[in-house]
Amino acid sequence: MTTNDTPRLPFYRLTPGVYGPLLALTQAAKKDLDPTLVELLLIRASQLNHCAFCLDMHITDARKAGETEGRIALLSAWEEAADHYSDKERAALALTEAVTLVARGGVPDEVYERAAAHFDDTEIVRLIALITAINSWNRINVAARVPVGAALTQDGGAS
C-alpha cells in the first residue's frame, strides 16, 4: 500500500459513460432504504476498502442524515459496540462485510439468513446492489487516487 495521494488520472472525466450508470445503480439501490442505514453501510465498506474519498463523503452525508458522531466513530468496531446498533443494522453491516470481502469465503448462509430475518427479498436485492456499487466506487477512487474533497461534476469530472 502506498501513502502517495497524488491523483493518477481524471477517471470520471475520461469515462463519463462509466460514471452515469454507476451513479444510476447507486440511486436505484438506495430506493426505499433508510438513509441513515445506507450511509452506515457505505461508510463501512469504504473503511474496509480504505477509500478516503468515499469515507469523507459518506461521513458527511451520514451527519446530514442525522447519524450521531458516536455511532460513526464506533462503526469500524460495530461488532464490539453491538449495543450501539440495532439487530437490523448489525445484520446489514454483516452482509456489507461479507459482500465486500467476498473473496475470503463468500457470503455465509448465516449472514444471509440474518439479513433475511430483517429485510424482505426486494430490500436484500437493494442492499446487495448498494454494497456492490460502493465497492465499485471505492475501487475506482482508490485506483485513480481521487483526492478527498474532490467535487464530482454531473458529467463525471472531478475537480
Short mmCIF file of N, CA and C in Angstrom, two decimals:
data_model
loop_
_atom_site.label_atom_id
_atom_site.label_comp_id
_atom_site.label_asym_id
_atom_site.label_seq_id
_atom_site.Cartn_x
_atom_site.Cartn_y
_atom_site.Cartn_z
N MET A 1 0.85 -1.17 0.00
CA MET A 1 0.00 0.00 0.00
C MET A 1 0.89 1.24 0.00
N THR A 2 0.48 2.23 -0.70
CA THR A 2 1.27 3.45 -0.82
C THR A 2 0.62 4.59 -0.06
N THR A 3 1.43 5.54 0.35
CA THR A 3 0.89 6.71 1.01
C THR A 3 0.82 7.89 0.06
N ASN A 4 1.22 7.68 -1.18
CA ASN A 4 1.19 8.75 -2.18
C ASN A 4 -0.26 9.04 -2.54
N ASP A 5 -0.67 10.28 -2.35
CA ASP A 5 -2.06 10.63 -2.64
C ASP A 5 -2.19 11.56 -3.85
N THR A 6 -1.16 11.60 -4.67
CA THR A 6 -1.22 12.40 -5.89
C THR A 6 -2.20 11.73 -6.85
N PRO A 7 -3.21 12.46 -7.32
CA PRO A 7 -4.17 11.84 -8.26
C PRO A 7 -3.44 11.25 -9.46
N ARG A 8 -3.90 10.08 -9.89
CA ARG A 8 -3.28 9.42 -11.03
C ARG A 8 -3.86 9.89 -12.36
N LEU A 9 -5.17 9.99 -12.43
CA LEU A 9 -5.82 10.38 -13.67
C LEU A 9 -7.23 10.83 -13.40
N PRO A 10 -7.78 11.67 -14.26
CA PRO A 10 -9.16 12.14 -14.08
C PRO A 10 -10.15 11.08 -14.58
N PHE A 11 -10.27 10.02 -13.83
CA PHE A 11 -11.03 8.83 -14.24
C PHE A 11 -12.42 9.18 -14.75
N TYR A 12 -13.18 9.92 -13.97
CA TYR A 12 -14.58 10.18 -14.33
C TYR A 12 -14.70 11.14 -15.51
N ARG A 13 -13.76 12.05 -15.65
CA ARG A 13 -13.80 12.96 -16.79
C ARG A 13 -13.50 12.19 -18.08
N LEU A 14 -12.61 11.22 -17.99
CA LEU A 14 -12.25 10.42 -19.17
C LEU A 14 -13.30 9.37 -19.51
N THR A 15 -14.10 8.99 -18.54
CA THR A 15 -15.08 7.91 -18.75
C THR A 15 -16.45 8.28 -18.20
N PRO A 16 -17.09 9.33 -18.72
CA PRO A 16 -18.41 9.69 -18.20
C PRO A 16 -19.43 8.57 -18.43
N GLY A 17 -19.18 7.73 -19.39
CA GLY A 17 -20.07 6.60 -19.63
C GLY A 17 -20.03 5.57 -18.52
N VAL A 18 -19.01 5.61 -17.69
CA VAL A 18 -18.92 4.73 -16.53
C VAL A 18 -19.60 5.39 -15.33
N TYR A 19 -19.37 6.67 -15.17
CA TYR A 19 -19.89 7.41 -14.02
C TYR A 19 -21.43 7.36 -13.96
N GLY A 20 -22.08 7.68 -15.04
CA GLY A 20 -23.55 7.75 -15.06
C GLY A 20 -24.23 6.45 -14.68
N PRO A 21 -23.88 5.34 -15.31
CA PRO A 21 -24.53 4.08 -14.94
C PRO A 21 -24.25 3.64 -13.50
N LEU A 22 -23.03 3.90 -13.02
CA LEU A 22 -22.72 3.52 -11.65
C LEU A 22 -23.51 4.39 -10.67
N LEU A 23 -23.66 5.66 -10.99
CA LEU A 23 -24.49 6.55 -10.17
C LEU A 23 -25.95 6.09 -10.20
N ALA A 24 -26.43 5.70 -11.38
CA ALA A 24 -27.81 5.22 -11.51
C ALA A 24 -28.03 3.96 -10.68
N LEU A 25 -27.07 3.04 -10.69
CA LEU A 25 -27.17 1.82 -9.88
C LEU A 25 -27.24 2.19 -8.40
N THR A 26 -26.38 3.10 -7.98
CA THR A 26 -26.35 3.52 -6.57
C THR A 26 -27.69 4.11 -6.17
N GLN A 27 -28.23 5.00 -6.98
CA GLN A 27 -29.50 5.65 -6.66
C GLN A 27 -30.65 4.65 -6.65
N ALA A 28 -30.66 3.73 -7.60
CA ALA A 28 -31.72 2.71 -7.64
C ALA A 28 -31.64 1.79 -6.42
N ALA A 29 -30.43 1.46 -6.01
CA ALA A 29 -30.26 0.57 -4.86
C ALA A 29 -30.73 1.23 -3.57
N LYS A 30 -30.54 2.54 -3.44
CA LYS A 30 -30.93 3.27 -2.23
C LYS A 30 -32.44 3.40 -2.07
N LYS A 31 -33.19 3.22 -3.16
CA LYS A 31 -34.63 3.47 -3.14
C LYS A 31 -35.30 2.67 -2.03
N ASP A 32 -36.06 3.38 -1.21
CA ASP A 32 -36.85 2.82 -0.13
C ASP A 32 -36.03 2.24 1.04
N LEU A 33 -34.71 2.44 1.05
CA LEU A 33 -33.91 2.03 2.19
C LEU A 33 -33.73 3.23 3.12
N ASP A 34 -33.61 2.97 4.40
CA ASP A 34 -33.40 4.03 5.39
C ASP A 34 -32.09 4.77 5.07
N PRO A 35 -32.16 6.10 4.89
CA PRO A 35 -30.97 6.86 4.51
C PRO A 35 -29.81 6.75 5.51
N THR A 36 -30.12 6.66 6.78
CA THR A 36 -29.06 6.53 7.79
C THR A 36 -28.39 5.17 7.67
N LEU A 37 -29.19 4.12 7.51
CA LEU A 37 -28.63 2.78 7.32
C LEU A 37 -27.76 2.75 6.07
N VAL A 38 -28.24 3.34 5.00
CA VAL A 38 -27.47 3.40 3.75
C VAL A 38 -26.09 3.99 4.02
N GLU A 39 -26.04 5.12 4.70
CA GLU A 39 -24.76 5.77 4.95
C GLU A 39 -23.85 4.93 5.83
N LEU A 40 -24.41 4.25 6.82
CA LEU A 40 -23.59 3.36 7.65
C LEU A 40 -22.93 2.27 6.80
N LEU A 41 -23.70 1.70 5.89
CA LEU A 41 -23.16 0.64 5.04
C LEU A 41 -22.10 1.18 4.08
N LEU A 42 -22.34 2.37 3.54
CA LEU A 42 -21.38 2.97 2.62
C LEU A 42 -20.08 3.32 3.35
N ILE A 43 -20.20 3.78 4.57
CA ILE A 43 -19.01 4.07 5.37
C ILE A 43 -18.25 2.77 5.67
N ARG A 44 -18.98 1.75 6.10
CA ARG A 44 -18.29 0.51 6.50
C ARG A 44 -17.55 -0.12 5.33
N ALA A 45 -18.19 -0.20 4.17
CA ALA A 45 -17.49 -0.75 3.00
C ALA A 45 -16.27 0.10 2.65
N SER A 46 -16.42 1.41 2.74
CA SER A 46 -15.31 2.31 2.42
C SER A 46 -14.17 2.18 3.42
N GLN A 47 -14.49 1.89 4.68
CA GLN A 47 -13.45 1.62 5.66
C GLN A 47 -12.67 0.37 5.27
N LEU A 48 -13.40 -0.68 4.94
CA LEU A 48 -12.76 -1.95 4.57
C LEU A 48 -11.88 -1.80 3.32
N ASN A 49 -12.31 -0.94 2.40
CA ASN A 49 -11.58 -0.74 1.15
C ASN A 49 -10.57 0.41 1.21
N HIS A 50 -10.46 1.06 2.35
CA HIS A 50 -9.50 2.16 2.54
C HIS A 50 -9.70 3.28 1.52
N CYS A 51 -10.96 3.63 1.28
CA CYS A 51 -11.26 4.70 0.32
C CYS A 51 -11.54 6.00 1.07
N ALA A 52 -10.51 6.82 1.18
CA ALA A 52 -10.64 8.09 1.92
C ALA A 52 -11.65 9.02 1.28
N PHE A 53 -11.68 9.07 -0.04
CA PHE A 53 -12.64 9.94 -0.73
C PHE A 53 -14.06 9.58 -0.32
N CYS A 54 -14.42 8.31 -0.39
CA CYS A 54 -15.77 7.88 -0.06
C CYS A 54 -16.06 8.00 1.43
N LEU A 55 -15.07 7.73 2.27
CA LEU A 55 -15.27 7.90 3.71
C LEU A 55 -15.63 9.34 4.03
N ASP A 56 -14.88 10.27 3.49
CA ASP A 56 -15.14 11.68 3.72
C ASP A 56 -16.56 12.05 3.26
N MET A 57 -16.92 11.62 2.08
CA MET A 57 -18.24 11.94 1.52
C MET A 57 -19.37 11.34 2.37
N HIS A 58 -19.24 10.06 2.71
CA HIS A 58 -20.35 9.39 3.37
C HIS A 58 -20.44 9.68 4.87
N ILE A 59 -19.33 10.04 5.50
CA ILE A 59 -19.42 10.52 6.88
C ILE A 59 -20.16 11.85 6.90
N THR A 60 -19.85 12.72 5.96
CA THR A 60 -20.57 14.00 5.84
C THR A 60 -22.06 13.75 5.59
N ASP A 61 -22.37 12.84 4.66
CA ASP A 61 -23.76 12.53 4.34
C ASP A 61 -24.49 11.89 5.53
N ALA A 62 -23.78 11.05 6.29
CA ALA A 62 -24.39 10.42 7.47
C ALA A 62 -24.77 11.47 8.51
N ARG A 63 -23.90 12.43 8.70
CA ARG A 63 -24.21 13.51 9.65
C ARG A 63 -25.44 14.28 9.18
N LYS A 64 -25.50 14.58 7.89
CA LYS A 64 -26.67 15.28 7.34
C LYS A 64 -27.95 14.47 7.51
N ALA A 65 -27.83 13.14 7.47
CA ALA A 65 -28.99 12.26 7.62
C ALA A 65 -29.37 12.07 9.09
N GLY A 66 -28.59 12.67 10.00
CA GLY A 66 -28.92 12.60 11.42
C GLY A 66 -28.14 11.59 12.22
N GLU A 67 -27.15 10.97 11.62
CA GLU A 67 -26.35 9.99 12.34
C GLU A 67 -25.49 10.68 13.39
N THR A 68 -25.28 10.00 14.52
CA THR A 68 -24.50 10.59 15.62
C THR A 68 -23.01 10.36 15.42
N GLU A 69 -22.23 11.26 16.01
CA GLU A 69 -20.77 11.15 15.94
C GLU A 69 -20.29 9.86 16.59
N GLY A 70 -20.92 9.48 17.70
CA GLY A 70 -20.51 8.27 18.41
C GLY A 70 -20.67 7.02 17.57
N ARG A 71 -21.81 6.90 16.90
CA ARG A 71 -22.03 5.70 16.07
C ARG A 71 -21.11 5.70 14.86
N ILE A 72 -20.84 6.87 14.30
CA ILE A 72 -19.89 6.94 13.18
C ILE A 72 -18.51 6.51 13.67
N ALA A 73 -18.09 7.01 14.81
CA ALA A 73 -16.76 6.70 15.35
C ALA A 73 -16.60 5.22 15.68
N LEU A 74 -17.66 4.58 16.12
CA LEU A 74 -17.58 3.17 16.51
C LEU A 74 -17.81 2.19 15.37
N LEU A 75 -18.12 2.68 14.22
CA LEU A 75 -18.53 1.80 13.11
C LEU A 75 -17.47 0.77 12.74
N SER A 76 -16.21 1.11 12.80
CA SER A 76 -15.18 0.13 12.44
C SER A 76 -15.11 -1.01 13.44
N ALA A 77 -15.72 -0.84 14.62
CA ALA A 77 -15.76 -1.88 15.65
C ALA A 77 -17.20 -2.19 16.02
N TRP A 78 -18.08 -2.21 15.02
CA TRP A 78 -19.51 -2.36 15.29
C TRP A 78 -19.85 -3.65 16.02
N GLU A 79 -19.11 -4.72 15.79
CA GLU A 79 -19.41 -5.98 16.47
C GLU A 79 -19.12 -5.88 17.97
N GLU A 80 -18.06 -5.17 18.32
CA GLU A 80 -17.72 -4.98 19.73
C GLU A 80 -18.61 -3.94 20.39
N ALA A 81 -19.17 -3.05 19.59
CA ALA A 81 -20.05 -1.99 20.10
C ALA A 81 -21.51 -2.30 19.73
N ALA A 82 -21.86 -3.56 19.82
CA ALA A 82 -23.16 -4.04 19.33
C ALA A 82 -24.35 -3.30 19.94
N ASP A 83 -24.22 -2.86 21.19
CA ASP A 83 -25.35 -2.18 21.82
C ASP A 83 -25.62 -0.80 21.24
N HIS A 84 -24.76 -0.31 20.36
CA HIS A 84 -24.96 0.98 19.71
C HIS A 84 -25.71 0.87 18.39
N TYR A 85 -25.93 -0.37 17.93
CA TYR A 85 -26.58 -0.61 16.64
C TYR A 85 -27.71 -1.61 16.83
N SER A 86 -28.79 -1.43 16.09
CA SER A 86 -29.93 -2.34 16.19
C SER A 86 -29.59 -3.69 15.57
N ASP A 87 -30.42 -4.69 15.85
CA ASP A 87 -30.24 -6.01 15.23
C ASP A 87 -30.28 -5.89 13.71
N LYS A 88 -31.19 -5.08 13.21
CA LYS A 88 -31.33 -4.88 11.76
C LYS A 88 -30.07 -4.25 11.18
N GLU A 89 -29.54 -3.23 11.86
CA GLU A 89 -28.30 -2.59 11.38
C GLU A 89 -27.13 -3.57 11.41
N ARG A 90 -27.03 -4.35 12.47
CA ARG A 90 -25.93 -5.33 12.57
C ARG A 90 -26.05 -6.39 11.48
N ALA A 91 -27.26 -6.79 11.15
CA ALA A 91 -27.45 -7.75 10.07
C ALA A 91 -26.99 -7.16 8.74
N ALA A 92 -27.33 -5.90 8.50
CA ALA A 92 -26.92 -5.24 7.25
C ALA A 92 -25.41 -5.01 7.23
N LEU A 93 -24.82 -4.68 8.35
CA LEU A 93 -23.37 -4.49 8.42
C LEU A 93 -22.64 -5.80 8.17
N ALA A 94 -23.16 -6.90 8.72
CA ALA A 94 -22.55 -8.22 8.48
C ALA A 94 -22.63 -8.57 6.99
N LEU A 95 -23.76 -8.27 6.37
CA LEU A 95 -23.91 -8.52 4.94
C LEU A 95 -22.92 -7.65 4.15
N THR A 96 -22.78 -6.40 4.56
CA THR A 96 -21.84 -5.49 3.90
C THR A 96 -20.43 -6.05 3.95
N GLU A 97 -20.02 -6.52 5.11
CA GLU A 97 -18.67 -7.06 5.23
C GLU A 97 -18.50 -8.33 4.40
N ALA A 98 -19.50 -9.21 4.41
CA ALA A 98 -19.39 -10.45 3.65
C ALA A 98 -19.30 -10.19 2.14
N VAL A 99 -20.13 -9.27 1.64
CA VAL A 99 -20.10 -8.97 0.20
C VAL A 99 -18.81 -8.23 -0.15
N THR A 100 -18.39 -7.30 0.68
CA THR A 100 -17.16 -6.55 0.42
C THR A 100 -15.95 -7.46 0.42
N LEU A 101 -15.92 -8.41 1.34
CA LEU A 101 -14.79 -9.32 1.47
C LEU A 101 -15.12 -10.70 0.89
N VAL A 102 -15.90 -10.72 -0.15
CA VAL A 102 -16.44 -11.97 -0.72
C VAL A 102 -15.35 -12.98 -1.08
N ALA A 103 -14.18 -12.53 -1.43
CA ALA A 103 -13.09 -13.45 -1.79
C ALA A 103 -12.58 -14.24 -0.60
N ARG A 104 -12.93 -13.83 0.59
CA ARG A 104 -12.48 -14.52 1.81
C ARG A 104 -13.41 -15.65 2.23
N GLY A 105 -14.36 -16.01 1.42
CA GLY A 105 -15.22 -17.13 1.79
C GLY A 105 -16.67 -16.95 1.40
N GLY A 106 -16.93 -16.06 0.49
CA GLY A 106 -18.30 -15.88 0.02
C GLY A 106 -19.18 -15.19 1.04
N VAL A 107 -20.47 -15.34 0.87
CA VAL A 107 -21.45 -14.80 1.81
C VAL A 107 -22.04 -16.01 2.53
N PRO A 108 -21.61 -16.23 3.77
CA PRO A 108 -22.09 -17.40 4.50
C PRO A 108 -23.61 -17.40 4.66
N ASP A 109 -24.17 -18.60 4.69
CA ASP A 109 -25.62 -18.74 4.86
C ASP A 109 -26.12 -18.01 6.10
N GLU A 110 -25.38 -18.10 7.20
CA GLU A 110 -25.84 -17.45 8.44
C GLU A 110 -25.89 -15.93 8.30
N VAL A 111 -24.99 -15.36 7.52
CA VAL A 111 -25.02 -13.91 7.29
C VAL A 111 -26.23 -13.55 6.44
N TYR A 112 -26.46 -14.31 5.39
CA TYR A 112 -27.61 -14.05 4.52
C TYR A 112 -28.92 -14.23 5.30
N GLU A 113 -29.02 -15.31 6.05
CA GLU A 113 -30.25 -15.60 6.80
C GLU A 113 -30.50 -14.53 7.87
N ARG A 114 -29.44 -14.03 8.48
CA ARG A 114 -29.57 -12.95 9.46
C ARG A 114 -30.15 -11.70 8.80
N ALA A 115 -29.66 -11.37 7.61
CA ALA A 115 -30.20 -10.22 6.88
C ALA A 115 -31.64 -10.48 6.45
N ALA A 116 -31.91 -11.69 5.98
CA ALA A 116 -33.26 -12.04 5.51
C ALA A 116 -34.29 -12.00 6.64
N ALA A 117 -33.84 -12.10 7.87
CA ALA A 117 -34.76 -12.01 9.01
C ALA A 117 -35.24 -10.57 9.23
N HIS A 118 -34.53 -9.60 8.65
CA HIS A 118 -34.86 -8.18 8.87
C HIS A 118 -35.29 -7.45 7.60
N PHE A 119 -34.99 -8.02 6.45
CA PHE A 119 -35.26 -7.35 5.18
C PHE A 119 -36.02 -8.29 4.26
N ASP A 120 -36.95 -7.75 3.47
CA ASP A 120 -37.65 -8.59 2.51
C ASP A 120 -36.75 -8.81 1.29
N ASP A 121 -37.20 -9.65 0.37
CA ASP A 121 -36.37 -10.02 -0.78
C ASP A 121 -35.93 -8.80 -1.60
N THR A 122 -36.85 -7.86 -1.82
CA THR A 122 -36.50 -6.66 -2.60
C THR A 122 -35.45 -5.84 -1.86
N GLU A 123 -35.59 -5.71 -0.56
CA GLU A 123 -34.60 -4.97 0.22
C GLU A 123 -33.24 -5.66 0.20
N ILE A 124 -33.24 -6.98 0.25
CA ILE A 124 -31.96 -7.73 0.18
C ILE A 124 -31.29 -7.45 -1.17
N VAL A 125 -32.06 -7.47 -2.24
CA VAL A 125 -31.51 -7.17 -3.57
C VAL A 125 -30.94 -5.76 -3.58
N ARG A 126 -31.68 -4.81 -3.03
CA ARG A 126 -31.20 -3.42 -2.97
C ARG A 126 -29.92 -3.31 -2.15
N LEU A 127 -29.88 -4.00 -1.00
CA LEU A 127 -28.67 -3.97 -0.17
C LEU A 127 -27.47 -4.53 -0.92
N ILE A 128 -27.64 -5.67 -1.56
CA ILE A 128 -26.53 -6.27 -2.30
C ILE A 128 -26.10 -5.36 -3.45
N ALA A 129 -27.05 -4.75 -4.15
CA ALA A 129 -26.71 -3.82 -5.23
C ALA A 129 -25.97 -2.60 -4.68
N LEU A 130 -26.42 -2.08 -3.54
CA LEU A 130 -25.78 -0.93 -2.91
C LEU A 130 -24.34 -1.26 -2.50
N ILE A 131 -24.17 -2.40 -1.88
CA ILE A 131 -22.83 -2.83 -1.45
C ILE A 131 -21.93 -3.04 -2.66
N THR A 132 -22.47 -3.62 -3.71
CA THR A 132 -21.71 -3.81 -4.94
C THR A 132 -21.31 -2.47 -5.54
N ALA A 133 -22.24 -1.52 -5.55
CA ALA A 133 -21.95 -0.19 -6.10
C ALA A 133 -20.86 0.51 -5.31
N ILE A 134 -20.96 0.52 -3.97
CA ILE A 134 -19.94 1.23 -3.20
C ILE A 134 -18.58 0.56 -3.35
N ASN A 135 -18.57 -0.74 -3.47
CA ASN A 135 -17.29 -1.41 -3.71
C ASN A 135 -16.69 -0.99 -5.05
N SER A 136 -17.53 -0.81 -6.06
CA SER A 136 -17.04 -0.31 -7.35
C SER A 136 -16.51 1.11 -7.22
N TRP A 137 -17.29 1.99 -6.57
CA TRP A 137 -16.82 3.37 -6.35
C TRP A 137 -15.48 3.36 -5.61
N ASN A 138 -15.41 2.57 -4.54
CA ASN A 138 -14.18 2.51 -3.75
C ASN A 138 -12.98 2.09 -4.59
N ARG A 139 -13.15 1.06 -5.37
CA ARG A 139 -12.04 0.54 -6.16
C ARG A 139 -11.60 1.55 -7.22
N ILE A 140 -12.55 2.18 -7.86
CA ILE A 140 -12.20 3.21 -8.85
C ILE A 140 -11.47 4.37 -8.17
N ASN A 141 -12.03 4.88 -7.09
CA ASN A 141 -11.44 6.04 -6.43
C ASN A 141 -10.07 5.76 -5.84
N VAL A 142 -9.87 4.57 -5.29
CA VAL A 142 -8.56 4.20 -4.75
C VAL A 142 -7.56 4.04 -5.90
N ALA A 143 -7.95 3.32 -6.95
CA ALA A 143 -7.03 3.08 -8.07
C ALA A 143 -6.66 4.37 -8.79
N ALA A 144 -7.62 5.28 -8.95
CA ALA A 144 -7.37 6.54 -9.65
C ALA A 144 -6.84 7.63 -8.71
N ARG A 145 -6.84 7.32 -7.41
CA ARG A 145 -6.42 8.28 -6.38
C ARG A 145 -7.22 9.57 -6.46
N VAL A 146 -8.54 9.43 -6.50
CA VAL A 146 -9.40 10.61 -6.47
C VAL A 146 -9.21 11.24 -5.08
N PRO A 147 -8.82 12.51 -5.03
CA PRO A 147 -8.48 13.12 -3.73
C PRO A 147 -9.70 13.39 -2.86
N VAL A 148 -9.47 13.30 -1.56
CA VAL A 148 -10.51 13.64 -0.58
C VAL A 148 -10.99 15.05 -0.87
N GLY A 149 -12.30 15.22 -0.89
CA GLY A 149 -12.89 16.53 -1.09
C GLY A 149 -13.07 16.94 -2.54
N ALA A 150 -12.60 16.11 -3.48
CA ALA A 150 -12.80 16.44 -4.90
C ALA A 150 -14.30 16.46 -5.17
N ALA A 151 -14.74 17.43 -5.93
CA ALA A 151 -16.15 17.52 -6.29
C ALA A 151 -16.34 16.80 -7.61
N LEU A 152 -17.24 15.83 -7.62
CA LEU A 152 -17.56 15.15 -8.86
C LEU A 152 -18.68 15.91 -9.53
N THR A 153 -18.49 16.22 -10.79
CA THR A 153 -19.48 17.02 -11.53
C THR A 153 -20.50 16.11 -12.19
N GLN A 154 -21.59 16.71 -12.65
CA GLN A 154 -22.67 15.97 -13.28
C GLN A 154 -22.19 15.16 -14.48
N ASP A 155 -21.18 15.66 -15.20
CA ASP A 155 -20.69 14.92 -16.37
C ASP A 155 -19.63 13.89 -15.99
N GLY A 156 -19.39 13.72 -14.68
CA GLY A 156 -18.46 12.71 -14.24
C GLY A 156 -17.06 13.22 -14.01
N GLY A 157 -16.82 14.49 -14.20
CA GLY A 157 -15.48 15.03 -13.98
C GLY A 157 -15.22 15.24 -12.51
N ALA A 158 -13.96 15.20 -12.12
CA ALA A 158 -13.57 15.50 -10.76
C ALA A 158 -12.79 16.80 -10.79
N SER A 159 -13.09 17.67 -9.83
CA SER A 159 -12.35 18.93 -9.78
C SER A 159 -11.51 19.00 -8.53
#
